[in-house]
CSV table of C-alpha atoms and ligand atoms in Angstrom, one decimal:
chain,number,residue,atom,x,y,z
A,1,MET,CA,13.1,8.2,26.2
A,2,SER,CA,15.2,11.3,26.4
A,3,LEU,CA,16.6,12.3,23.1
A,4,PRO,CA,19.8,14.3,22.9
A,5,PHE,CA,20.9,15.5,19.5
A,6,LEU,CA,17.7,15.2,17.5
A,7,PRO,CA,18.3,15.0,13.8
A,8,LYS,CA,17.9,18.0,11.5
A,9,HIS,CA,14.4,18.4,10.3
A,10,TYR,CA,12.9,16.1,13.0
A,11,ASN,CA,10.3,18.6,14.1
A,12,ALA,CA,9.4,19.7,10.5
A,13,ILE,CA,9.0,16.1,9.3
A,14,GLN,CA,6.7,15.4,12.3
A,15,ALA,CA,4.6,18.5,11.4
A,16,GLU,CA,4.4,17.7,7.7
A,17,SER,CA,3.5,14.1,8.4
A,18,ARG,CA,0.7,15.2,10.7
A,19,LEU,CA,-0.6,17.5,7.9
A,20,LEU,CA,-0.6,14.6,5.5
A,21,LYS,CA,-2.2,12.4,8.1
A,22,PHE,CA,0.8,10.0,7.7
A,23,ASN,CA,1.0,8.1,10.9
A,24,GLN,CA,3.6,5.5,10.0
A,25,ILE,CA,6.7,7.4,10.9
A,26,SER,CA,9.4,5.4,12.7
A,27,ASP,CA,9.7,5.4,16.5
A,28,ASP,CA,12.5,7.3,18.0
A,29,GLU,CA,13.9,4.0,19.3
A,30,VAL,CA,14.3,2.8,15.7
A,31,GLY,CA,15.9,6.2,14.8
A,32,VAL,CA,18.4,6.1,17.6
A,33,LEU,CA,19.5,2.6,16.6
A,34,LEU,CA,19.7,3.4,12.9
A,35,ARG,CA,21.9,6.4,13.7
A,36,LEU,CA,24.2,4.4,15.8
A,37,LEU,CA,24.5,1.5,13.3
A,38,VAL,CA,25.1,3.9,10.4
A,39,SER,CA,27.7,5.9,12.3
A,40,SER,CA,29.7,2.6,13.0
A,41,LYS,CA,30.7,2.3,9.4
A,42,HIS,CA,33.1,4.3,7.1
A,43,ASN,CA,32.1,4.4,3.5
A,44,ALA,CA,28.7,3.1,4.6
A,45,LYS,CA,26.3,2.0,1.9
A,46,ILE,CA,22.8,2.1,3.3
A,47,LEU,CA,19.4,1.1,1.9
A,48,GLU,CA,16.0,2.0,3.2
A,49,LEU,CA,12.9,0.4,1.7
A,50,GLY,CA,9.8,2.6,2.4
A,51,THR,CA,11.0,6.2,2.8
A,52,GLY,CA,7.7,7.4,4.1
A,53,THR,CA,8.0,11.1,4.9
A,54,GLY,CA,11.7,10.8,5.8
A,55,MET,CA,11.8,10.3,9.6
A,56,GLY,CA,14.1,7.2,9.5
A,57,LEU,CA,16.0,9.0,6.8
A,58,SER,CA,16.7,11.9,9.1
A,59,TRP,CA,18.3,9.7,11.7
A,60,ILE,CA,20.3,7.8,9.1
A,61,ALA,CA,21.5,11.1,7.5
A,62,GLN,CA,22.6,12.3,10.9
A,63,GLY,CA,24.7,9.1,11.5
A,64,LEU,CA,26.0,8.9,7.9
A,65,ARG,CA,29.6,10.1,7.5
A,66,HIS,CA,30.6,12.4,4.6
A,67,ASP,CA,31.8,9.4,2.6
A,68,GLY,CA,28.6,7.4,3.1
A,69,GLU,CA,25.8,6.8,0.6
A,70,LEU,CA,22.1,6.2,1.2
A,71,ILE,CA,19.4,4.9,-1.2
A,72,SER,CA,15.8,5.2,0.0
A,73,VAL,CA,12.9,3.8,-2.0
A,74,GLU,CA,9.3,4.9,-1.8
A,75,LYS,CA,6.3,4.1,-3.9
A,76,ILE,CA,3.9,6.9,-3.0
A,77,PRO,CA,5.0,10.3,-4.5
A,78,GLU,CA,3.2,12.4,-1.8
A,79,HIS,CA,5.2,10.7,0.9
A,80,LEU,CA,8.5,11.1,-0.9
A,81,GLU,CA,7.8,14.7,-1.7
A,82,ILE,CA,8.1,15.5,2.0
A,83,ALA,CA,11.4,13.6,2.3
A,84,LYS,CA,12.7,15.4,-0.8
A,85,LYS,CA,11.9,18.8,0.6
A,86,PHE,CA,14.5,18.1,3.3
A,87,PHE,CA,17.0,15.7,1.8
A,88,GLU,CA,17.1,16.1,-2.0
A,89,ASP,CA,20.1,18.4,-1.9
A,90,ASP,CA,22.2,16.1,0.2
A,91,PRO,CA,24.8,14.6,-2.2
A,92,ARG,CA,25.0,11.4,-0.1
A,93,ILE,CA,21.3,10.6,-0.5
A,94,GLN,CA,19.5,9.2,-3.5
A,95,LEU,CA,15.7,9.2,-3.2
A,96,VAL,CA,13.9,6.8,-5.5
A,97,ASN,CA,10.2,6.9,-6.4
A,98,GLN,CA,9.6,3.3,-7.3
A,99,ASP,CA,7.8,0.2,-6.1
A,100,ALA,CA,10.4,-1.5,-3.9
A,101,THR,CA,9.6,-5.0,-5.3
A,102,LEU,CA,10.7,-3.8,-8.8
A,103,TRP,CA,13.7,-1.9,-7.4
A,104,ILE,CA,14.9,-5.0,-5.6
A,105,GLU,CA,14.5,-7.1,-8.7
A,106,GLU,CA,16.5,-4.6,-10.8
A,107,ASN,CA,19.3,-4.1,-8.2
A,108,LYS,CA,20.0,-7.5,-6.8
A,109,GLU,CA,23.7,-7.2,-7.4
A,110,LEU,CA,24.1,-4.2,-5.0
A,111,GLN,CA,25.6,-4.8,-1.5
A,112,PHE,CA,24.8,-2.8,1.6
A,113,ASP,CA,26.3,-2.3,5.1
A,114,LEU,CA,22.8,-1.7,6.5
A,115,ILE,CA,19.3,-2.4,5.1
A,116,PHE,CA,16.3,-1.0,6.9
A,117,ALA,CA,13.4,-2.9,5.4
A,118,ASP,CA,10.4,-0.7,6.4
A,119,THR,CA,7.8,-1.9,4.0
A,120,TRP,CA,6.5,-5.3,2.9
A,121,ALA,CA,9.1,-5.8,0.1
A,122,GLY,CA,12.3,-7.0,1.7
A,123,LYS,CA,10.5,-8.2,4.8
A,124,PHE,CA,7.4,-10.3,3.9
A,125,THR,CA,8.3,-10.6,0.2
A,126,HIS,CA,11.7,-10.7,-1.5
A,127,LEU,CA,13.3,-11.7,1.8
A,128,ASP,CA,16.0,-13.9,0.3
A,129,SER,CA,16.9,-11.4,-2.3
A,130,ILE,CA,17.3,-8.6,0.2
A,131,LEU,CA,19.3,-10.8,2.7
A,132,ASN,CA,21.7,-11.6,-0.1
A,133,MET,CA,22.2,-7.8,-0.5
A,134,VAL,CA,23.6,-7.5,3.0
A,135,LYS,CA,27.5,-7.4,3.1
A,136,PRO,CA,29.3,-9.7,5.5
A,137,GLY,CA,29.5,-7.7,8.7
A,138,GLY,CA,26.5,-5.7,7.6
A,139,PHE,CA,23.1,-5.2,9.3
A,140,TYR,CA,19.5,-5.9,8.5
A,141,LEU,CA,16.8,-4.2,10.6
A,142,ILE,CA,13.1,-4.5,10.7
A,143,ASP,CA,10.5,-3.1,13.2
A,144,ASP,CA,6.7,-3.3,13.8
A,145,LEU,CA,7.0,-6.8,15.2
A,146,ASN,CA,5.0,-6.5,18.4
A,147,TYR,CA,1.2,-7.2,18.2
A,148,GLN,CA,-0.9,-4.2,17.4
A,149,VAL,CA,-4.7,-4.1,17.7
A,150,ASP,CA,-5.3,-2.9,14.2
A,151,TRP,CA,-3.5,-5.9,12.6
A,152,HIS,CA,-5.4,-8.1,10.1
A,153,LYS,CA,-6.2,-11.6,11.4
A,154,ASN,CA,-3.3,-13.4,9.7
A,155,HIS,CA,-0.7,-10.7,10.2
A,156,GLN,CA,0.5,-11.9,13.6
A,157,ASP,CA,1.2,-15.4,12.2
A,158,LYS,CA,3.1,-13.8,9.3
A,159,VAL,CA,5.2,-11.8,11.7
A,160,LEU,CA,5.9,-14.8,14.0
A,161,LEU,CA,7.0,-16.9,11.0
A,162,LEU,CA,9.2,-14.2,9.7
A,163,VAL,CA,10.9,-13.7,13.1
A,164,GLU,CA,11.5,-17.4,13.6
A,165,LYS,CA,12.9,-17.7,10.1
A,166,LEU,CA,15.3,-14.8,10.6
A,167,LYS,CA,16.4,-15.9,14.1
A,168,CYS,CA,17.3,-19.4,12.7
A,169,HIS,CA,18.9,-18.1,9.5
A,170,PRO,CA,22.3,-19.8,9.2
A,171,ASP,CA,24.0,-16.7,7.6
A,172,PHE,CA,23.1,-14.2,10.4
A,173,PHE,CA,23.4,-13.6,14.1
A,174,SER,CA,20.2,-12.0,15.4
A,175,PHE,CA,19.1,-9.8,18.3
A,176,PRO,CA,15.4,-9.2,19.1
A,177,ILE,CA,14.9,-5.8,20.6
A,178,ASP,CA,11.6,-5.5,22.6
A,179,VAL,CA,11.3,-1.7,22.7
A,180,GLY,CA,8.9,0.5,20.7
A,181,THR,CA,7.0,-1.5,18.1
A,182,GLY,CA,9.5,-4.4,18.5
A,183,MET,CA,12.6,-4.7,16.3
A,184,LEU,CA,14.9,-7.5,15.1
A,185,LEU,CA,18.5,-6.7,14.2
A,186,LEU,CA,20.6,-9.2,12.2
A,187,CYS,CA,24.3,-9.1,11.5
A,188,LYS,CA,25.7,-11.1,8.5
A,189,LYS,CA,28.4,-13.6,9.5
B,201,SAM,C1,6.3,2.3,7.7
B,201,SAM,S1,6.2,3.5,6.4
B,201,SAM,C2,7.9,4.0,6.3
B,201,SAM,C3,8.3,4.9,7.4
B,201,SAM,C4,9.7,5.5,7.3
B,201,SAM,N1,10.7,4.5,6.9
B,201,SAM,C5,10.2,6.2,8.6
B,201,SAM,O1,11.2,5.8,9.1
B,201,SAM,O2,9.5,7.1,9.1
B,201,SAM,C6,6.1,2.5,5.0
B,201,SAM,C7,6.2,3.2,3.7
B,201,SAM,O3,6.4,2.3,2.7
B,201,SAM,C8,5.7,2.7,1.5
B,201,SAM,N2,5.4,1.5,0.6
B,201,SAM,C9,4.4,0.6,0.7
B,201,SAM,N3,4.6,-0.3,-0.2
B,201,SAM,C10,5.7,0.0,-0.9
B,201,SAM,C11,6.4,-0.6,-2.0
B,201,SAM,N4,5.9,-1.7,-2.6
B,201,SAM,N5,7.5,0.0,-2.5
B,201,SAM,C12,8.0,1.2,-1.9
B,201,SAM,N6,7.4,1.8,-0.9
B,201,SAM,C13,6.3,1.2,-0.4
B,201,SAM,C14,4.5,3.4,2.1
B,201,SAM,O4,4.0,4.3,1.1
B,201,SAM,C15,5.0,4.1,3.3
B,201,SAM,O5,5.4,5.4,3.0
């Protein structure tokens, strides 16, 4: 995929992630889609669960308008430290070092234009809570849906169940996107 307009810090985040041996950074395809969705909204309120080292964040930050806000939640301080290095000073961005399961339970009343659920919480657990946090007209995006050889035995069943549940959800329209690791995009009716 040719990539015009790479986000700021893209190369540095890749390099830092390699040093940390963190190999879970988002695909470029996910990043490009995140950037597009985020840039479609004024006053966008965005939530990312699982900041990692900040690759998804870099794409979101690039698409986010000056009046947008992003909260990104990460459990492991070493991962978040890298994201903080690049984004802590951006007034639109709040980086939270907390277990996302707790964060969701404490923030159920918040509403978002886009939720990128990039860890178990908000995807395989706390799904109903997180779907309730999507505004009407807002998006919910997940990736890592295509089979990978290192998956545990039951993981594929879990993924298939999740995808079926989301595709049939009465409150959302859905669009499976079979590129990269496989994504599913929902839009709330
Ligand atoms: C797939 S990676 C995130 C990649 C990142 N979103 C990106 O775009 O490059 C998943 C991240 O979720 C974090 N994580 C795992 N369990 C978590 C939890 N319960 N709460 C918050 N973060 C969690 C991991 O430490 C890891 O950094």
